[in-house]
């Protein structure tokens, strides 16, 4: 394993970051899952709106709210950093401070990944600007990080599970 692939969390614990393609595919799989959930909910709300004879304004508002709530629902499965995309690609989203799991902030992390991040990327590309921000989370390659620690690289928090 090349030394250029090893990074450290802010607490000094080494890890192997997930590759660009793995990160991209994990996000894509999660985004498709989110879209499927959002579209299914919108169709169900549309059927419910017609059955209950709700006005278009109420139905439109309900669909908009559902599209914003759907990533939060997806995020309930993301609390350990392994949504469907991460399971398929062998990665995990962890906190950069110590490599710990996301925990109760999983729904918020999914909202950021599914809605806010794409909006910011589009705004930066269209605006030709630069988005300055501090990363709070990173995707790691689980198998390589475990191998790294098994090979004797130091770990600060021996009780931490990867």
Short mmCIF file of N, CA and C in Angstrom, two decimals, residues 3-162:
data_model
loop_
_atom_site.label_atom_id
_atom_site.label_comp_id
_atom_site.label_asym_id
_atom_site.label_seq_id
_atom_site.Cartn_x
_atom_site.Cartn_y
_atom_site.Cartn_z
N UNK A 3 2.32 4.95 0.47
CA UNK A 3 2.19 5.93 1.56
C UNK A 3 1.34 7.11 1.14
N UNK A 4 1.22 7.37 -0.16
CA UNK A 4 0.44 8.50 -0.62
C UNK A 4 -1.06 8.27 -0.43
N UNK A 5 -1.49 7.02 -0.17
CA UNK A 5 -2.90 6.73 0.02
C UNK A 5 -3.32 6.78 1.49
N UNK A 6 -2.38 6.96 2.37
CA UNK A 6 -2.68 6.97 3.79
C UNK A 6 -2.85 8.42 4.25
N UNK A 7 -3.96 8.69 4.92
CA UNK A 7 -4.21 10.00 5.49
C UNK A 7 -4.48 9.81 6.98
N UNK A 8 -4.58 10.90 7.71
CA UNK A 8 -4.87 10.80 9.14
C UNK A 8 -6.08 11.64 9.50
N UNK A 9 -6.83 11.13 10.46
CA UNK A 9 -7.92 11.92 11.01
C UNK A 9 -7.32 13.04 11.83
N UNK A 10 -8.13 13.97 12.26
CA UNK A 10 -7.62 15.10 13.04
C UNK A 10 -7.02 14.66 14.37
N UNK A 11 -7.40 13.48 14.85
CA UNK A 11 -6.82 12.99 16.10
C UNK A 11 -5.55 12.19 15.88
N UNK A 12 -5.09 12.07 14.62
CA UNK A 12 -3.84 11.39 14.32
C UNK A 12 -3.97 9.94 13.90
N UNK A 13 -5.15 9.36 13.95
CA UNK A 13 -5.35 7.96 13.55
C UNK A 13 -5.29 7.85 12.02
N UNK A 14 -4.47 6.95 11.50
CA UNK A 14 -4.36 6.81 10.05
C UNK A 14 -5.56 6.07 9.44
N UNK A 15 -5.85 6.38 8.19
CA UNK A 15 -6.91 5.68 7.46
C UNK A 15 -6.59 5.73 5.97
N UNK A 16 -7.27 4.91 5.21
CA UNK A 16 -7.15 4.91 3.75
C UNK A 16 -8.44 5.49 3.20
N UNK A 17 -8.36 6.61 2.51
CA UNK A 17 -9.58 7.19 1.96
C UNK A 17 -10.14 6.33 0.83
N UNK A 18 -11.45 6.38 0.67
CA UNK A 18 -12.08 5.67 -0.43
C UNK A 18 -11.66 6.33 -1.74
N UNK A 19 -11.56 5.54 -2.77
CA UNK A 19 -11.20 6.07 -4.08
C UNK A 19 -12.30 6.96 -4.64
N UNK A 20 -11.93 7.76 -5.60
CA UNK A 20 -12.88 8.68 -6.22
C UNK A 20 -14.06 7.98 -6.86
N UNK A 21 -13.79 6.87 -7.56
CA UNK A 21 -14.88 6.14 -8.20
C UNK A 21 -15.79 5.49 -7.18
N UNK A 22 -15.22 4.93 -6.12
CA UNK A 22 -16.04 4.30 -5.09
C UNK A 22 -16.93 5.34 -4.41
N UNK A 23 -16.37 6.50 -4.13
CA UNK A 23 -17.15 7.57 -3.52
C UNK A 23 -18.26 8.02 -4.46
N UNK A 24 -17.93 8.17 -5.73
CA UNK A 24 -18.92 8.61 -6.73
C UNK A 24 -20.04 7.59 -6.88
N UNK A 25 -19.67 6.31 -6.98
CA UNK A 25 -20.70 5.27 -7.13
C UNK A 25 -21.55 5.14 -5.87
N UNK A 26 -20.94 5.28 -4.70
CA UNK A 26 -21.71 5.23 -3.45
C UNK A 26 -22.73 6.36 -3.43
N UNK A 27 -22.30 7.56 -3.80
CA UNK A 27 -23.24 8.68 -3.84
C UNK A 27 -24.33 8.45 -4.88
N UNK A 28 -23.95 7.94 -6.05
CA UNK A 28 -24.92 7.70 -7.13
C UNK A 28 -25.97 6.68 -6.70
N UNK A 29 -25.53 5.59 -6.08
CA UNK A 29 -26.48 4.58 -5.61
C UNK A 29 -27.40 5.17 -4.55
N UNK A 30 -26.85 5.94 -3.62
CA UNK A 30 -27.68 6.59 -2.59
C UNK A 30 -28.65 7.58 -3.23
N UNK A 31 -28.19 8.31 -4.25
CA UNK A 31 -29.05 9.30 -4.90
C UNK A 31 -30.20 8.62 -5.64
N UNK A 32 -29.91 7.51 -6.31
CA UNK A 32 -30.97 6.77 -7.01
C UNK A 32 -31.96 6.21 -5.99
N UNK A 33 -31.46 5.73 -4.86
CA UNK A 33 -32.34 5.24 -3.79
C UNK A 33 -33.24 6.37 -3.29
N UNK A 34 -32.64 7.54 -3.08
CA UNK A 34 -33.41 8.70 -2.64
C UNK A 34 -34.47 9.07 -3.67
N UNK A 35 -34.06 9.12 -4.96
CA UNK A 35 -35.03 9.46 -6.02
C UNK A 35 -36.19 8.48 -6.06
N UNK A 36 -35.88 7.18 -5.93
CA UNK A 36 -36.93 6.17 -5.94
C UNK A 36 -37.90 6.39 -4.77
N UNK A 37 -37.35 6.67 -3.59
CA UNK A 37 -38.20 6.93 -2.42
C UNK A 37 -39.01 8.21 -2.61
N UNK A 38 -38.38 9.26 -3.12
CA UNK A 38 -39.07 10.53 -3.33
C UNK A 38 -40.19 10.39 -4.37
N UNK A 39 -39.89 9.71 -5.48
CA UNK A 39 -40.90 9.53 -6.53
C UNK A 39 -42.04 8.63 -6.07
N UNK A 40 -41.71 7.57 -5.35
CA UNK A 40 -42.76 6.68 -4.82
C UNK A 40 -43.67 7.45 -3.87
N UNK A 41 -43.07 8.24 -3.00
CA UNK A 41 -43.87 9.05 -2.08
C UNK A 41 -44.72 10.08 -2.80
N UNK A 42 -44.16 10.71 -3.84
CA UNK A 42 -44.92 11.71 -4.60
C UNK A 42 -46.11 11.07 -5.30
N UNK A 43 -45.91 9.88 -5.87
CA UNK A 43 -47.01 9.18 -6.55
C UNK A 43 -48.08 8.79 -5.53
N UNK A 44 -47.65 8.27 -4.38
CA UNK A 44 -48.62 7.90 -3.34
C UNK A 44 -49.38 9.12 -2.83
N UNK A 45 -48.66 10.24 -2.66
CA UNK A 45 -49.34 11.47 -2.23
C UNK A 45 -50.33 11.95 -3.29
N UNK A 46 -49.94 11.82 -4.56
CA UNK A 46 -50.86 12.20 -5.64
C UNK A 46 -52.13 11.37 -5.62
N UNK A 47 -51.98 10.06 -5.43
CA UNK A 47 -53.15 9.18 -5.35
C UNK A 47 -54.00 9.50 -4.14
N UNK A 48 -53.34 9.76 -3.02
CA UNK A 48 -54.07 10.11 -1.81
C UNK A 48 -54.78 11.45 -1.97
N UNK A 49 -54.12 12.39 -2.63
CA UNK A 49 -54.73 13.70 -2.86
C UNK A 49 -55.97 13.61 -3.73
N UNK A 50 -55.94 12.76 -4.73
CA UNK A 50 -57.13 12.59 -5.59
C UNK A 50 -58.23 11.86 -4.84
N UNK A 51 -57.86 10.85 -4.05
CA UNK A 51 -58.86 10.09 -3.31
C UNK A 51 -59.56 10.96 -2.27
N UNK A 52 -58.82 11.86 -1.64
CA UNK A 52 -59.40 12.74 -0.62
C UNK A 52 -59.88 14.06 -1.19
N UNK A 53 -59.72 14.24 -2.50
CA UNK A 53 -60.12 15.46 -3.20
C UNK A 53 -59.47 16.71 -2.59
N UNK A 54 -58.15 16.62 -2.40
CA UNK A 54 -57.40 17.77 -1.90
C UNK A 54 -57.11 18.73 -3.05
N UNK A 55 -56.96 19.97 -2.76
CA UNK A 55 -56.64 20.96 -3.79
C UNK A 55 -55.21 20.80 -4.28
N UNK A 56 -54.93 21.37 -5.44
CA UNK A 56 -53.59 21.28 -6.02
C UNK A 56 -52.54 21.95 -5.13
N UNK A 57 -52.91 23.03 -4.45
CA UNK A 57 -51.97 23.73 -3.57
C UNK A 57 -51.52 22.85 -2.41
N UNK A 58 -52.46 22.18 -1.79
CA UNK A 58 -52.15 21.29 -0.66
C UNK A 58 -51.31 20.12 -1.14
N UNK A 59 -51.70 19.55 -2.28
CA UNK A 59 -50.96 18.42 -2.83
C UNK A 59 -49.55 18.82 -3.23
N UNK A 60 -49.40 19.98 -3.87
CA UNK A 60 -48.08 20.48 -4.26
C UNK A 60 -47.18 20.71 -3.05
N UNK A 61 -47.74 21.29 -2.01
CA UNK A 61 -46.98 21.52 -0.78
C UNK A 61 -46.56 20.20 -0.14
N UNK A 62 -47.46 19.23 -0.12
CA UNK A 62 -47.16 17.93 0.46
C UNK A 62 -46.03 17.25 -0.31
N UNK A 63 -46.03 17.34 -1.63
CA UNK A 63 -44.97 16.73 -2.44
C UNK A 63 -43.64 17.42 -2.18
N UNK A 64 -43.64 18.76 -2.11
CA UNK A 64 -42.40 19.49 -1.83
C UNK A 64 -41.84 19.10 -0.46
N UNK A 65 -42.71 19.03 0.54
CA UNK A 65 -42.27 18.64 1.88
C UNK A 65 -41.71 17.21 1.84
N UNK A 66 -42.39 16.29 1.13
CA UNK A 66 -41.91 14.92 1.06
C UNK A 66 -40.53 14.83 0.40
N UNK A 67 -40.31 15.60 -0.65
CA UNK A 67 -39.02 15.58 -1.35
C UNK A 67 -37.91 16.03 -0.40
N UNK A 68 -38.21 16.94 0.52
CA UNK A 68 -37.22 17.38 1.51
C UNK A 68 -37.10 16.44 2.70
N UNK A 69 -38.16 15.70 3.00
CA UNK A 69 -38.15 14.77 4.13
C UNK A 69 -37.56 13.42 3.72
N UNK A 70 -37.69 13.04 2.46
CA UNK A 70 -37.21 11.72 2.00
C UNK A 70 -35.73 11.48 2.31
N UNK A 71 -34.82 12.46 2.11
CA UNK A 71 -33.44 12.17 2.48
C UNK A 71 -33.25 11.97 3.98
N UNK A 72 -34.08 12.62 4.78
CA UNK A 72 -34.00 12.41 6.23
C UNK A 72 -34.41 10.98 6.57
N UNK A 73 -35.43 10.47 5.86
CA UNK A 73 -35.86 9.08 6.07
C UNK A 73 -34.74 8.13 5.63
N UNK A 74 -34.13 8.40 4.47
CA UNK A 74 -32.99 7.58 4.02
C UNK A 74 -31.86 7.64 5.03
N UNK A 75 -31.67 8.78 5.64
CA UNK A 75 -30.59 8.96 6.60
C UNK A 75 -30.74 8.16 7.88
N UNK A 76 -31.95 7.69 8.16
CA UNK A 76 -32.14 6.85 9.34
C UNK A 76 -31.34 5.57 9.21
N UNK A 77 -31.11 5.09 7.99
CA UNK A 77 -30.29 3.90 7.77
C UNK A 77 -28.82 4.26 7.69
N UNK A 78 -28.48 5.53 7.72
CA UNK A 78 -27.13 6.01 7.49
C UNK A 78 -26.38 6.28 8.78
N UNK A 79 -26.98 6.01 9.92
CA UNK A 79 -26.38 6.37 11.20
C UNK A 79 -25.05 5.70 11.45
N UNK A 80 -24.84 4.51 10.91
CA UNK A 80 -23.54 3.87 11.12
C UNK A 80 -22.59 4.16 9.96
N UNK A 81 -22.98 5.08 9.06
CA UNK A 81 -22.11 5.48 7.95
C UNK A 81 -22.18 4.55 6.75
N UNK A 82 -23.15 3.64 6.75
CA UNK A 82 -23.21 2.67 5.66
C UNK A 82 -24.62 2.58 5.10
N UNK A 83 -24.94 3.49 4.21
CA UNK A 83 -26.19 3.39 3.48
C UNK A 83 -25.97 2.38 2.36
N UNK A 84 -26.95 2.21 1.49
CA UNK A 84 -26.88 1.20 0.44
C UNK A 84 -25.65 1.40 -0.46
N UNK A 85 -25.36 2.64 -0.83
CA UNK A 85 -24.20 2.91 -1.69
C UNK A 85 -22.89 2.49 -1.03
N UNK A 86 -22.75 2.75 0.24
CA UNK A 86 -21.53 2.37 0.96
C UNK A 86 -21.42 0.86 1.09
N UNK A 87 -22.54 0.19 1.30
CA UNK A 87 -22.52 -1.27 1.37
C UNK A 87 -22.06 -1.87 0.05
N UNK A 88 -22.53 -1.31 -1.06
CA UNK A 88 -22.17 -1.83 -2.38
C UNK A 88 -20.71 -1.55 -2.75
N UNK A 89 -20.15 -0.47 -2.25
CA UNK A 89 -18.79 -0.09 -2.64
C UNK A 89 -17.74 -0.38 -1.58
N UNK A 90 -18.13 -0.91 -0.43
CA UNK A 90 -17.17 -1.23 0.62
C UNK A 90 -16.57 -0.02 1.30
N UNK A 91 -17.36 1.05 1.40
CA UNK A 91 -16.88 2.28 2.03
C UNK A 91 -17.74 2.59 3.25
N UNK A 92 -17.34 3.61 3.99
CA UNK A 92 -18.13 4.10 5.12
C UNK A 92 -17.88 5.59 5.25
N UNK A 93 -18.92 6.35 5.52
CA UNK A 93 -18.79 7.77 5.78
C UNK A 93 -18.52 7.93 7.27
N UNK A 94 -17.42 8.62 7.60
CA UNK A 94 -17.02 8.78 9.01
C UNK A 94 -16.71 10.25 9.29
N UNK A 95 -16.64 10.56 10.58
CA UNK A 95 -16.27 11.92 10.99
C UNK A 95 -14.77 12.10 10.79
N UNK A 96 -14.35 13.23 10.23
CA UNK A 96 -12.93 13.50 10.02
C UNK A 96 -12.20 13.79 11.33
N UNK A 97 -12.92 14.19 12.35
CA UNK A 97 -12.25 14.51 13.61
C UNK A 97 -11.59 13.29 14.23
N UNK A 98 -12.30 12.14 14.22
CA UNK A 98 -11.75 10.96 14.90
C UNK A 98 -12.03 9.65 14.18
N UNK A 99 -12.69 9.69 13.03
CA UNK A 99 -13.00 8.46 12.30
C UNK A 99 -14.22 7.73 12.85
N UNK A 100 -14.91 8.35 13.79
CA UNK A 100 -16.08 7.71 14.38
C UNK A 100 -17.27 7.70 13.45
N UNK A 101 -18.22 6.89 13.80
CA UNK A 101 -19.43 6.77 12.98
C UNK A 101 -20.29 8.01 13.14
N UNK A 102 -21.15 8.23 12.17
CA UNK A 102 -21.95 9.45 12.13
C UNK A 102 -22.95 9.51 13.27
N UNK A 103 -23.60 8.41 13.59
CA UNK A 103 -24.55 8.37 14.69
C UNK A 103 -25.85 9.10 14.38
N UNK A 104 -26.40 9.82 15.34
CA UNK A 104 -27.71 10.44 15.16
C UNK A 104 -27.73 11.54 14.10
N UNK A 105 -26.58 11.97 13.62
CA UNK A 105 -26.55 13.00 12.58
C UNK A 105 -26.69 12.39 11.18
N UNK A 106 -26.96 11.09 11.09
CA UNK A 106 -27.10 10.40 9.81
C UNK A 106 -28.16 11.02 8.91
N UNK A 107 -29.36 11.32 9.43
CA UNK A 107 -30.36 11.95 8.57
C UNK A 107 -29.89 13.31 8.02
N UNK A 108 -29.23 14.10 8.86
CA UNK A 108 -28.72 15.39 8.38
C UNK A 108 -27.65 15.18 7.31
N UNK A 109 -26.76 14.20 7.51
CA UNK A 109 -25.71 13.92 6.53
C UNK A 109 -26.32 13.52 5.19
N UNK A 110 -27.39 12.73 5.22
CA UNK A 110 -28.03 12.32 3.97
C UNK A 110 -28.72 13.51 3.30
N UNK A 111 -29.34 14.39 4.08
CA UNK A 111 -29.95 15.59 3.50
C UNK A 111 -28.90 16.43 2.80
N UNK A 112 -27.75 16.60 3.44
CA UNK A 112 -26.66 17.38 2.84
C UNK A 112 -26.18 16.72 1.56
N UNK A 113 -25.98 15.39 1.58
CA UNK A 113 -25.45 14.67 0.42
C UNK A 113 -26.44 14.62 -0.74
N UNK A 114 -27.73 14.56 -0.45
CA UNK A 114 -28.71 14.37 -1.51
C UNK A 114 -29.26 15.68 -2.08
N UNK A 115 -29.37 16.71 -1.27
CA UNK A 115 -30.00 17.94 -1.74
C UNK A 115 -29.04 19.13 -1.71
N UNK A 116 -28.45 19.41 -0.56
CA UNK A 116 -27.65 20.63 -0.44
C UNK A 116 -26.35 20.57 -1.25
N UNK A 117 -25.63 19.44 -1.21
CA UNK A 117 -24.37 19.34 -1.93
C UNK A 117 -24.55 19.49 -3.45
N UNK A 118 -25.52 18.79 -4.07
CA UNK A 118 -25.72 18.99 -5.51
C UNK A 118 -26.10 20.43 -5.86
N UNK A 119 -26.90 21.08 -5.01
CA UNK A 119 -27.27 22.47 -5.26
C UNK A 119 -26.05 23.37 -5.21
N UNK A 120 -25.17 23.17 -4.23
CA UNK A 120 -23.96 23.97 -4.12
C UNK A 120 -23.04 23.73 -5.32
N UNK A 121 -22.88 22.47 -5.70
CA UNK A 121 -22.03 22.15 -6.86
C UNK A 121 -22.55 22.82 -8.12
N UNK A 122 -23.85 22.74 -8.34
CA UNK A 122 -24.44 23.38 -9.52
C UNK A 122 -24.24 24.89 -9.45
N UNK A 123 -24.46 25.48 -8.29
CA UNK A 123 -24.29 26.93 -8.14
C UNK A 123 -22.86 27.35 -8.40
N UNK A 124 -21.90 26.57 -7.92
CA UNK A 124 -20.49 26.91 -8.13
C UNK A 124 -20.12 26.78 -9.60
N UNK A 125 -20.57 25.70 -10.25
CA UNK A 125 -20.25 25.49 -11.66
C UNK A 125 -20.90 26.57 -12.52
N UNK A 126 -22.16 26.85 -12.28
CA UNK A 126 -22.86 27.87 -13.08
C UNK A 126 -22.30 29.26 -12.78
N UNK A 127 -22.00 29.53 -11.52
CA UNK A 127 -21.49 30.84 -11.14
C UNK A 127 -20.00 31.01 -11.42
N UNK A 128 -19.31 29.92 -11.71
CA UNK A 128 -17.88 30.00 -11.98
C UNK A 128 -17.08 30.39 -10.77
N UNK A 129 -17.62 30.14 -9.60
CA UNK A 129 -16.95 30.57 -8.37
C UNK A 129 -16.24 29.44 -7.65
N UNK A 130 -16.00 29.67 -6.40
CA UNK A 130 -15.28 28.74 -5.56
C UNK A 130 -16.04 28.58 -4.26
N UNK A 131 -16.25 27.34 -3.85
CA UNK A 131 -16.96 27.08 -2.60
C UNK A 131 -15.94 26.74 -1.52
N UNK A 132 -15.79 27.62 -0.55
CA UNK A 132 -14.87 27.37 0.53
C UNK A 132 -15.66 26.78 1.70
N UNK A 133 -15.20 25.69 2.21
CA UNK A 133 -15.88 25.06 3.34
C UNK A 133 -14.97 24.06 4.01
N UNK A 134 -15.30 23.74 5.22
CA UNK A 134 -14.51 22.78 5.97
C UNK A 134 -15.22 21.45 5.93
N UNK A 135 -14.53 20.43 5.46
CA UNK A 135 -15.12 19.10 5.41
C UNK A 135 -15.24 18.57 6.84
N UNK A 136 -16.36 17.93 7.10
CA UNK A 136 -16.60 17.34 8.40
C UNK A 136 -16.58 15.82 8.36
N UNK A 137 -16.77 15.26 7.15
CA UNK A 137 -16.86 13.82 7.00
C UNK A 137 -16.06 13.38 5.78
N UNK A 138 -15.66 12.11 5.77
CA UNK A 138 -14.92 11.55 4.64
C UNK A 138 -15.33 10.10 4.48
N UNK A 139 -15.22 9.59 3.26
CA UNK A 139 -15.47 8.18 3.01
C UNK A 139 -14.15 7.44 3.11
N UNK A 140 -14.17 6.33 3.83
CA UNK A 140 -12.96 5.53 3.96
C UNK A 140 -13.16 4.18 3.28
N UNK A 141 -12.06 3.57 2.88
CA UNK A 141 -12.06 2.22 2.34
C UNK A 141 -11.90 1.30 3.55
N UNK A 142 -12.94 0.58 3.89
CA UNK A 142 -12.95 -0.20 5.12
C UNK A 142 -11.90 -1.30 5.11
N UNK A 143 -11.86 -2.08 4.03
CA UNK A 143 -10.93 -3.22 3.98
C UNK A 143 -9.47 -2.74 4.04
N UNK A 144 -9.13 -1.72 3.28
CA UNK A 144 -7.75 -1.23 3.28
C UNK A 144 -7.37 -0.59 4.61
N UNK A 145 -8.32 0.09 5.24
CA UNK A 145 -8.02 0.71 6.54
C UNK A 145 -7.80 -0.36 7.59
N UNK A 146 -8.60 -1.43 7.57
CA UNK A 146 -8.38 -2.53 8.51
C UNK A 146 -7.02 -3.18 8.27
N UNK A 147 -6.66 -3.37 7.00
CA UNK A 147 -5.36 -3.96 6.67
C UNK A 147 -4.23 -3.05 7.14
N UNK A 148 -4.43 -1.74 7.00
CA UNK A 148 -3.43 -0.77 7.44
C UNK A 148 -3.15 -0.93 8.94
N UNK A 149 -4.20 -1.04 9.72
CA UNK A 149 -4.05 -1.20 11.17
C UNK A 149 -3.49 -2.57 11.52
N UNK A 150 -3.85 -3.60 10.74
CA UNK A 150 -3.32 -4.94 11.00
C UNK A 150 -1.83 -5.01 10.70
N UNK A 151 -1.36 -4.17 9.77
CA UNK A 151 0.06 -4.14 9.42
C UNK A 151 0.90 -3.40 10.46
N UNK A 152 0.25 -2.84 11.46
CA UNK A 152 1.00 -2.24 12.55
C UNK A 152 1.02 -0.73 12.57
N UNK A 153 0.27 -0.06 11.69
CA UNK A 153 0.22 1.40 11.78
C UNK A 153 -0.44 1.76 13.09
N UNK A 154 0.02 2.79 13.75
CA UNK A 154 -0.50 3.11 15.08
C UNK A 154 -1.94 3.60 15.03
N UNK A 155 -2.66 3.24 16.06
CA UNK A 155 -4.03 3.72 16.25
C UNK A 155 -4.08 4.42 17.59
N UNK A 156 -4.63 5.59 17.62
CA UNK A 156 -4.72 6.32 18.88
C UNK A 156 -5.81 5.75 19.77
N UNK A 157 -6.97 5.44 19.16
CA UNK A 157 -8.10 4.95 19.95
C UNK A 157 -8.28 3.46 19.66
N UNK A 158 -7.69 2.64 20.49
CA UNK A 158 -7.71 1.20 20.25
C UNK A 158 -9.13 0.63 20.35
N UNK A 159 -10.04 1.32 21.01
CA UNK A 159 -11.41 0.82 21.15
C UNK A 159 -12.29 1.18 19.97
N UNK A 160 -11.82 1.95 19.06
CA UNK A 160 -12.63 2.44 17.94
C UNK A 160 -12.79 1.34 16.90
N UNK A 161 -14.02 1.08 16.47
CA UNK A 161 -14.29 0.09 15.43
C UNK A 161 -14.26 0.72 14.08
N UNK A 162 -13.67 0.05 13.12
CA UNK A 162 -13.65 0.55 11.74
C UNK A 162 -14.47 -0.37 10.89
#
